[in-house]
Amino acid sequence: MNFKKITSAVLVAGMCSAAFAADGEFNLKGNVQTQATKTIADRDNNLSSFWIRANIGGLYKSENFDAQVMLRIFAPQFGNINVTDATWNNDNLKTTKSAQDKILADLYWANYKWTYNSHTFNLKVGHWKTDWSQSTHFGTYIDKELTARGLWMRDYAHNALEFGWKTGYSNFNAMIATRDNKFNTGYIRIEEDLKFDFPLEAKFAYRSNAIDPLQNTAAITHRMASYLSYKIADLRLYSEYAYIFTQDNAVEKAANNYVAPECKYMKPGDSYMPFYIGAEYAPEEGFMSNLMSSLYVEWEHIGDRKKLNDGKKIDDWAWTVAWAKKIAKTKLQFSVYSGNEISDVGFAFRLTSTIK
């Protein structure tokens, strides 16, 4: 795919939208990100992972309608490795592989809004992300696999239709989402977000793969999660807790239409109660504000984590310490974290340069 053509198309679309959107506001958005990680246990590589990517697109906002399209672009070294040629030679298959750009449709959604007295309603359709836990490394148990950890973003992408209702302290959302192009696999997701006048935020959510058994042989997994955040001066305390379980009845895995659970490690009757606790120090003024924008400390516990990883040696506890600093349109992020075991130390660095 031609990078110049795609970039030109985005720029032209942005200028056209800005010209004709007299009743709203259209802005181009973008950034360039670099991330590197290194674990001490990885002695075979200079870095455990490394990539550079670009995010570019546009956001339109008006009184009754919002929409966004964002592309995520990786160079060939961080992109796709595809088979470009395959030939038979003396009964042996010889293939030629090449590295290619990877261009992802990262975000594309439309959001319709209505207001009635003190109530605001919205209907959102498209592909978007939720960063539910707001943690630097853990959480988002309502959506993520328990075996997956993150760095800096714990978001999860949905292909969905969502209804929202906001009034007073309450922001309620109900979503129906799919994981395929025929809506044969998918889930429902309900979330309540409470933001009070005093510095307390509470979230509660429920998610279940309720669409899977309509056309398939599938077990139902229920996820329930809660999130709390409370700020005292420059210190914010936050935590997330979840209860995840799969229905305790036999499912015929040999069936032609069998669909594995979203949480592939879950078996009938399995249940987990993951949680993490964290603290963020974010000085708004003074000497410390020159040194950092935020400093995070987080601990996570998932009981019987070995079972989630096929018996691999791994501790139930995990930790991370993270530092972030915003300088003009640049954001620096650095973290130290535990790997499979508490004593396995890893390092991560991310640089984000924003274009507006």
GROMACS .gro file of C-alpha atoms in nm:
model
  356
    1MET     CA    1   0.000   0.000   0.000
    2ASN     CA    2   0.137   0.342  -0.101
    3PHE     CA    3   0.212   0.554   0.204
    4LYS     CA    4   0.215   0.883   0.010
    5LYS     CA    5  -0.130   0.817  -0.139
    6ILE     CA    6  -0.282   0.737   0.199
    7THR     CA    7  -0.127   1.041   0.366
    8SER     CA    8  -0.242   1.265   0.082
    9ALA     CA    9  -0.594   1.123   0.104
   10VAL     CA   10  -0.610   1.195   0.478
   11LEU     CA   11  -0.486   1.551   0.429
   12VAL     CA   12  -0.728   1.620   0.143
   13ALA     CA   13  -1.018   1.474   0.342
   14GLY     CA   14  -0.922   1.692   0.635
   15MET     CA   15  -0.911   2.012   0.429
   16CYS     CA   16  -1.240   1.931   0.256
   17SER     CA   17  -1.413   1.849   0.585
   18ALA     CA   18  -1.284   2.170   0.741
   19ALA     CA   19  -1.409   2.369   0.445
   20PHE     CA   20  -1.762   2.229   0.447
   21ALA     CA   21  -1.814   2.174   0.822
   22ALA     CA   22  -1.945   2.522   0.892
   23ASP     CA   23  -2.148   2.403   1.189
   24GLY     CA   24  -1.865   2.222   1.362
   25GLU     CA   25  -1.492   2.199   1.404
   26PHE     CA   26  -1.252   1.963   1.226
   27ASN     CA   27  -0.892   1.916   1.342
   28LEU     CA   28  -0.612   1.702   1.209
   29LYS     CA   29  -0.455   1.489   1.479
   30GLY     CA   30  -0.135   1.290   1.478
   31ASN     CA   31   0.179   1.182   1.657
   32VAL     CA   32   0.499   0.987   1.611
   33GLN     CA   33   0.580   0.728   1.877
   34THR     CA   34   0.892   0.529   1.959
   35GLN     CA   35   0.901   0.250   2.217
   36ALA     CA   36   1.178   0.020   2.336
   37THR     CA   37   1.172  -0.253   2.601
   38LYS     CA   38   1.446  -0.463   2.757
   39THR     CA   39   1.427  -0.740   3.016
   40ILE     CA   40   1.740  -0.847   3.201
   41ALA     CA   41   1.648  -1.212   3.141
   42ASP     CA   42   1.663  -1.157   2.763
   43ARG     CA   43   2.034  -1.210   2.690
   44ASP     CA   44   1.989  -1.292   2.321
   45ASN     CA   45   1.889  -0.945   2.200
   46ASN     CA   46   2.009  -0.589   2.243
   47LEU     CA   47   1.645  -0.487   2.298
   48SER     CA   48   1.352  -0.715   2.375
   49SER     CA   49   1.127  -0.509   2.149
   50PHE     CA   50   1.149  -0.189   1.948
   51TRP     CA   51   0.921   0.000   1.711
   52ILE     CA   52   0.851   0.338   1.559
   53ARG     CA   53   0.502   0.424   1.438
   54ALA     CA   54   0.290   0.716   1.323
   55ASN     CA   55  -0.074   0.789   1.405
   56ILE     CA   56  -0.259   1.032   1.181
   57GLY     CA   57  -0.621   1.124   1.120
   58GLY     CA   58  -0.890   1.376   1.198
   59LEU     CA   59  -1.156   1.453   1.458
   60TYR     CA   60  -1.481   1.637   1.380
   61LYS     CA   61  -1.686   1.782   1.668
   62SER     CA   62  -2.019   1.964   1.666
   63GLU     CA   63  -2.312   2.013   1.899
   64ASN     CA   64  -2.503   1.707   1.778
   65PHE     CA   65  -2.243   1.491   1.604
   66ASP     CA   66  -1.880   1.377   1.650
   67ALA     CA   67  -1.667   1.153   1.428
   68GLN     CA   68  -1.307   1.038   1.411
   69VAL     CA   69  -1.082   0.846   1.172
   70MET     CA   70  -0.724   0.755   1.269
   71LEU     CA   71  -0.463   0.548   1.085
   72ARG     CA   72  -0.170   0.372   1.253
   73ILE     CA   73   0.135   0.329   1.030
   74PHE     CA   74   0.444   0.111   1.075
   75ALA     CA   75   0.750   0.099   0.848
   76PRO     CA   76   0.848  -0.238   0.685
   77GLN     CA   77   1.091  -0.323   0.967
   78PHE     CA   78   0.799  -0.311   1.212
   79GLY     CA   79   0.529  -0.417   0.970
   80ASN     CA   80   0.410  -0.730   0.793
   81ILE     CA   81   0.626  -1.017   0.665
   82ASN     CA   82   0.441  -1.168   0.369
   83VAL     CA   83   0.509  -1.450   0.124
   84THR     CA   84   0.548  -1.280  -0.215
   85ASP     CA   85   0.643  -1.586  -0.425
   86ALA     CA   86   0.618  -1.964  -0.391
   87THR     CA   87   0.764  -2.219  -0.633
   88TRP     CA   88   0.819  -2.596  -0.630
   89ASN     CA   89   1.176  -2.721  -0.678
   90ASN     CA   90   1.231  -3.099  -0.669
   91ASP     CA   91   0.921  -3.151  -0.456
   92ASN     CA   92   1.037  -2.880  -0.217
   93LEU     CA   93   0.839  -2.561  -0.176
   94LYS     CA   94   1.058  -2.254  -0.198
   95THR     CA   95   0.909  -1.929  -0.071
   96THR     CA   96   1.024  -1.571  -0.089
   97LYS     CA   97   0.926  -1.337   0.191
   98SER     CA   98   0.937  -0.960   0.204
   99ALA     CA   99   0.877  -0.695   0.466
  100GLN     CA  100   0.596  -0.451   0.392
  101ASP     CA  101   0.440  -0.145   0.548
  102LYS     CA  102   0.162  -0.212   0.798
  103ILE     CA  103  -0.122   0.038   0.788
  104LEU     CA  104  -0.407  -0.016   1.031
  105ALA     CA  105  -0.746   0.150   1.053
  106ASP     CA  106  -0.697   0.220   1.422
  107LEU     CA  107  -1.010   0.427   1.491
  108TYR     CA  108  -1.321   0.506   1.289
  109TRP     CA  109  -1.645   0.596   1.457
  110ALA     CA  110  -1.949   0.828   1.441
  111ASN     CA  111  -2.131   0.953   1.749
  112TYR     CA  112  -2.479   1.111   1.739
  113LYS     CA  113  -2.584   1.324   2.040
  114TRP     CA  114  -2.915   1.458   2.176
  115THR     CA  115  -2.992   1.670   2.483
  116TYR     CA  116  -3.319   1.675   2.675
  117ASN     CA  117  -3.336   1.892   2.988
  118SER     CA  118  -3.048   1.770   3.206
  119HIS     CA  119  -3.004   1.446   3.013
  120THR     CA  120  -2.761   1.383   2.726
  121PHE     CA  121  -2.806   1.078   2.504
  122ASN     CA  122  -2.574   0.942   2.237
  123LEU     CA  123  -2.561   0.662   1.980
  124LYS     CA  124  -2.212   0.558   1.872
  125VAL     CA  125  -2.119   0.318   1.592
  126GLY     CA  126  -1.782   0.213   1.454
  127HIS     CA  127  -1.445   0.091   1.578
  128TRP     CA  128  -1.305   0.256   1.890
  129LYS     CA  129  -1.111   0.183   2.207
  130THR     CA  130  -1.174   0.190   2.579
  131ASP     CA  131  -0.888   0.245   2.824
  132TRP     CA  132  -1.088   0.133   3.122
  133SER     CA  133  -0.840   0.095   3.404
  134GLN     CA  134  -0.623   0.407   3.352
  135SER     CA  135  -0.328   0.203   3.478
  136THR     CA  136   0.019   0.225   3.327
  137HIS     CA  137   0.061  -0.151   3.315
  138PHE     CA  138  -0.224  -0.357   3.466
  139GLY     CA  139  -0.600  -0.381   3.471
  140THR     CA  140  -0.873  -0.344   3.207
  141TYR     CA  141  -0.991  -0.684   3.329
  142ILE     CA  142  -1.334  -0.616   3.184
  143ASP     CA  143  -1.191  -0.649   2.831
  144LYS     CA  144  -0.834  -0.779   2.832
  145GLU     CA  145  -0.694  -1.130   2.854
  146LEU     CA  146  -0.551  -1.192   3.200
  147THR     CA  147  -0.236  -1.325   3.036
  148ALA     CA  148  -0.175  -0.990   2.864
  149ARG     CA  149   0.007  -0.704   3.028
  150GLY     CA  150   0.041  -0.360   2.878
  151LEU     CA  151   0.277  -0.067   2.871
  152TRP     CA  152   0.125   0.279   2.903
  153MET     CA  153  -0.202   0.196   2.732
  154ARG     CA  154  -0.446  -0.065   2.853
  155ASP     CA  155  -0.697  -0.003   2.578
  156TYR     CA  156  -0.918  -0.253   2.396
  157ALA     CA  157  -1.078  -0.212   2.051
  158HIS     CA  158  -1.450  -0.271   1.990
  159ASN     CA  159  -1.651  -0.310   1.668
  160ALA     CA  160  -1.975  -0.198   1.820
  161LEU     CA  161  -2.299  -0.009   1.850
  162GLU     CA  162  -2.332   0.177   2.180
  163PHE     CA  163  -2.607   0.370   2.356
  164GLY     CA  164  -2.508   0.630   2.614
  165TRP     CA  165  -2.699   0.828   2.876
  166LYS     CA  166  -2.536   1.101   3.081
  167THR     CA  167  -2.703   1.289   3.364
  168GLY     CA  168  -2.570   1.440   3.683
  169TYR     CA  169  -2.278   1.235   3.812
  170SER     CA  170  -2.372   0.934   3.598
  171ASN     CA  171  -2.240   0.832   3.256
  172PHE     CA  172  -2.403   0.503   3.148
  173ASN     CA  173  -2.311   0.307   2.833
  174ALA     CA  174  -2.454  -0.015   2.689
  175MET     CA  175  -2.273  -0.180   2.399
  176ILE     CA  176  -2.332  -0.469   2.160
  177ALA     CA  177  -2.016  -0.570   1.973
  178THR     CA  178  -1.896  -0.833   1.726
  179ARG     CA  179  -1.568  -1.013   1.661
  180ASP     CA  180  -1.645  -1.119   1.300
  181ASN     CA  181  -1.806  -0.981   0.984
  182LYS     CA  182  -2.135  -1.174   1.017
  183PHE     CA  183  -2.209  -1.093   1.382
  184ASN     CA  184  -2.190  -1.463   1.474
  185THR     CA  185  -1.949  -1.401   1.761
  186GLY     CA  186  -1.962  -1.110   1.999
  187TYR     CA  187  -2.050  -0.971   2.338
  188ILE     CA  188  -2.257  -0.728   2.535
  189ARG     CA  189  -2.090  -0.472   2.759
  190ILE     CA  190  -2.250  -0.242   3.018
  191GLU     CA  191  -2.061   0.032   3.202
  192GLU     CA  192  -2.150   0.292   3.465
  193ASP     CA  193  -1.900   0.575   3.526
  194LEU     CA  194  -1.960   0.801   3.827
  195LYS     CA  195  -1.765   1.127   3.858
  196PHE     CA  196  -1.847   1.334   4.164
  197ASP     CA  197  -1.789   1.699   4.257
  198PHE     CA  198  -1.527   1.588   4.508
  199PRO     CA  199  -1.222   1.401   4.365
  200LEU     CA  200  -1.376   1.053   4.351
  201GLU     CA  201  -1.441   0.844   4.041
  202ALA     CA  202  -1.605   0.501   4.045
  203LYS     CA  203  -1.665   0.263   3.754
  204PHE     CA  204  -1.863  -0.057   3.735
  205ALA     CA  205  -1.890  -0.281   3.429
  206TYR     CA  206  -2.025  -0.614   3.310
  207ARG     CA  207  -1.930  -0.803   2.994
  208SER     CA  208  -2.039  -1.141   2.857
  209ASN     CA  209  -1.992  -1.321   2.523
  210ALA     CA  210  -2.371  -1.359   2.499
  211ILE     CA  211  -2.376  -1.352   2.117
  212ASP     CA  212  -2.146  -1.655   2.076
  213PRO     CA  213  -2.401  -1.930   2.163
  214LEU     CA  214  -2.671  -1.794   1.928
  215GLN     CA  215  -2.501  -1.955   1.625
  216ASN     CA  216  -2.226  -2.158   1.790
  217THR     CA  217  -2.146  -2.412   2.055
  218ALA     CA  218  -1.984  -2.195   2.320
  219ALA     CA  219  -1.941  -2.149   2.693
  220ILE     CA  220  -2.046  -1.820   2.850
  221THR     CA  221  -1.784  -1.623   3.041
  222HIS     CA  222  -1.903  -1.346   3.270
  223ARG     CA  223  -1.678  -1.054   3.363
  224MET     CA  224  -1.759  -0.801   3.634
  225ALA     CA  225  -1.517  -0.523   3.724
  226SER     CA  226  -1.500  -0.217   3.945
  227TYR     CA  227  -1.259   0.076   3.948
  228LEU     CA  228  -1.205   0.345   4.213
  229SER     CA  229  -0.992   0.658   4.203
  230TYR     CA  230  -0.954   0.920   4.478
  231LYS     CA  231  -0.730   1.226   4.473
  232ILE     CA  232  -0.577   1.396   4.777
  233ALA     CA  233  -0.385   1.710   4.678
  234ASP     CA  234  -0.111   1.591   4.438
  235LEU     CA  235  -0.162   1.222   4.523
  236ARG     CA  236  -0.414   0.997   4.351
  237LEU     CA  237  -0.496   0.648   4.481
  238TYR     CA  238  -0.663   0.402   4.243
  239SER     CA  239  -0.752   0.036   4.222
  240GLU     CA  240  -0.934  -0.218   4.007
  241TYR     CA  241  -1.095  -0.547   4.104
  242ALA     CA  242  -1.270  -0.805   3.884
  243TYR     CA  243  -1.453  -1.136   3.914
  244ILE     CA  244  -1.433  -1.351   3.600
  245PHE     CA  245  -1.595  -1.694   3.569
  246THR     CA  246  -1.710  -1.939   3.302
  247GLN     CA  247  -2.038  -2.127   3.330
  248ASP     CA  248  -2.003  -2.467   3.491
  249ASN     CA  249  -2.156  -2.700   3.231
  250ALA     CA  250  -2.017  -2.929   2.963
  251VAL     CA  251  -1.960  -2.784   2.616
  252GLU     CA  252  -1.888  -3.016   2.322
  253LYS     CA  253  -1.551  -2.892   2.195
  254ALA     CA  254  -1.561  -3.141   1.906
  255ALA     CA  255  -1.868  -2.972   1.758
  256ASN     CA  256  -1.820  -2.821   1.411
  257ASN     CA  257  -1.941  -2.483   1.531
  258TYR     CA  258  -1.748  -2.478   1.859
  259VAL     CA  259  -1.613  -2.135   1.951
  260ALA     CA  260  -1.345  -2.101   2.217
  261PRO     CA  261  -1.413  -1.852   2.498
  262GLU     CA  262  -1.282  -1.497   2.462
  263CYS     CA  263  -1.064  -1.578   2.761
  264LYS     CA  264  -0.904  -1.882   2.600
  265TYR     CA  265  -0.753  -2.002   2.926
  266MET     CA  266  -1.097  -2.028   3.088
  267LYS     CA  267  -1.253  -2.371   3.127
  268PRO     CA  268  -1.603  -2.458   3.256
  269GLY     CA  269  -1.617  -2.376   3.625
  270ASP     CA  270  -1.299  -2.165   3.626
  271SER     CA  271  -1.300  -1.835   3.811
  272TYR     CA  272  -1.043  -1.563   3.880
  273MET     CA  273  -1.038  -1.251   4.095
  274PRO     CA  274  -0.759  -1.024   3.968
  275PHE     CA  275  -0.688  -0.687   4.125
  276TYR     CA  276  -0.427  -0.416   4.133
  277ILE     CA  277  -0.364  -0.110   4.350
  278GLY     CA  278  -0.177   0.200   4.244
  279ALA     CA  279  -0.071   0.549   4.344
  280GLU     CA  280   0.009   0.847   4.121
  281TYR     CA  281   0.205   1.150   4.235
  282ALA     CA  282   0.138   1.444   4.000
  283PRO     CA  283   0.288   1.772   4.130
  284GLU     CA  284   0.116   2.072   3.971
  285GLU     CA  285   0.372   2.331   4.077
  286GLY     CA  286   0.707   2.374   4.247
  287PHE     CA  287   1.042   2.204   4.198
  288MET     CA  288   0.902   1.851   4.163
  289SER     CA  289   0.676   1.957   3.876
  290ASN     CA  290   0.993   2.040   3.679
  291LEU     CA  291   1.117   1.684   3.727
  292MET     CA  292   0.798   1.496   3.642
  293SER     CA  293   0.440   1.519   3.532
  294SER     CA  294   0.351   1.194   3.708
  295LEU     CA  295   0.515   0.915   3.906
  296TYR     CA  296   0.326   0.584   3.938
  297VAL     CA  297   0.367   0.281   4.166
  298GLU     CA  298   0.146  -0.024   4.106
  299TRP     CA  299   0.106  -0.379   4.241
  300GLU     CA  300  -0.106  -0.654   4.081
  301HIS     CA  301  -0.222  -0.995   4.203
  302ILE     CA  302  -0.377  -1.276   3.998
  303GLY     CA  303  -0.417  -1.601   4.188
  304ASP     CA  304  -0.284  -1.919   4.025
  305ARG     CA  305  -0.121  -1.726   3.742
  306LYS     CA  306   0.079  -2.038   3.648
  307LYS     CA  307  -0.245  -2.205   3.542
  308LEU     CA  308  -0.312  -1.919   3.301
  309ASN     CA  309   0.026  -1.976   3.138
  310ASP     CA  310   0.022  -2.357   3.096
  311GLY     CA  311   0.226  -2.419   3.411
  312LYS     CA  312   0.503  -2.177   3.316
  313LYS     CA  313   0.703  -2.049   3.612
  314ILE     CA  314   0.542  -1.716   3.692
  315ASP     CA  315   0.458  -1.531   4.013
  316ASP     CA  316   0.108  -1.434   4.121
  317TRP     CA  317   0.229  -1.086   4.213
  318ALA     CA  318   0.364  -0.826   3.970
  319TRP     CA  319   0.482  -0.465   4.009
  320THR     CA  320   0.573  -0.156   3.812
  321VAL     CA  321   0.715   0.191   3.876
  322ALA     CA  322   0.662   0.448   3.602
  323TRP     CA  323   0.766   0.809   3.533
  324ALA     CA  324   0.614   1.050   3.281
  325LYS     CA  325   0.706   1.403   3.178
  326LYS     CA  326   0.533   1.634   2.930
  327ILE     CA  327   0.752   1.892   2.758
  328ALA     CA  328   0.561   2.113   2.515
  329LYS     CA  329   0.425   1.873   2.248
  330THR     CA  330   0.647   1.584   2.361
  331LYS     CA  331   0.578   1.320   2.624
  332LEU     CA  332   0.851   1.105   2.778
  333GLN     CA  333   0.755   0.784   2.957
  334PHE     CA  334   0.983   0.541   3.139
  335SER     CA  335   0.894   0.238   3.348
  336VAL     CA  336   1.060  -0.042   3.542
  337TYR     CA  337   0.851  -0.353   3.586
  338SER     CA  338   0.855  -0.722   3.682
  339GLY     CA  339   0.847  -0.996   3.421
  340ASN     CA  340   0.728  -1.350   3.479
  341GLU     CA  341   0.877  -1.344   3.827
  342ILE     CA  342   0.908  -1.064   4.080
  343SER     CA  343   1.286  -1.069   4.034
  344ASP     CA  344   1.269  -1.051   3.652
  345VAL     CA  345   1.322  -0.682   3.590
  346GLY     CA  346   1.228  -0.511   3.265
  347PHE     CA  347   1.263  -0.156   3.136
  348ALA     CA  348   1.049   0.036   2.889
  349PHE     CA  349   1.079   0.378   2.728
  350ARG     CA  350   0.832   0.560   2.506
  351LEU     CA  351   0.866   0.895   2.330
  352THR     CA  352   0.553   1.057   2.183
  353SER     CA  353   0.575   1.369   1.966
  354THR     CA  354   0.233   1.519   1.900
  355ILE     CA  355   0.123   1.697   1.582
  356LYS     CA  356  -0.183   1.923   1.600
   0.00000   0.00000   0.00000
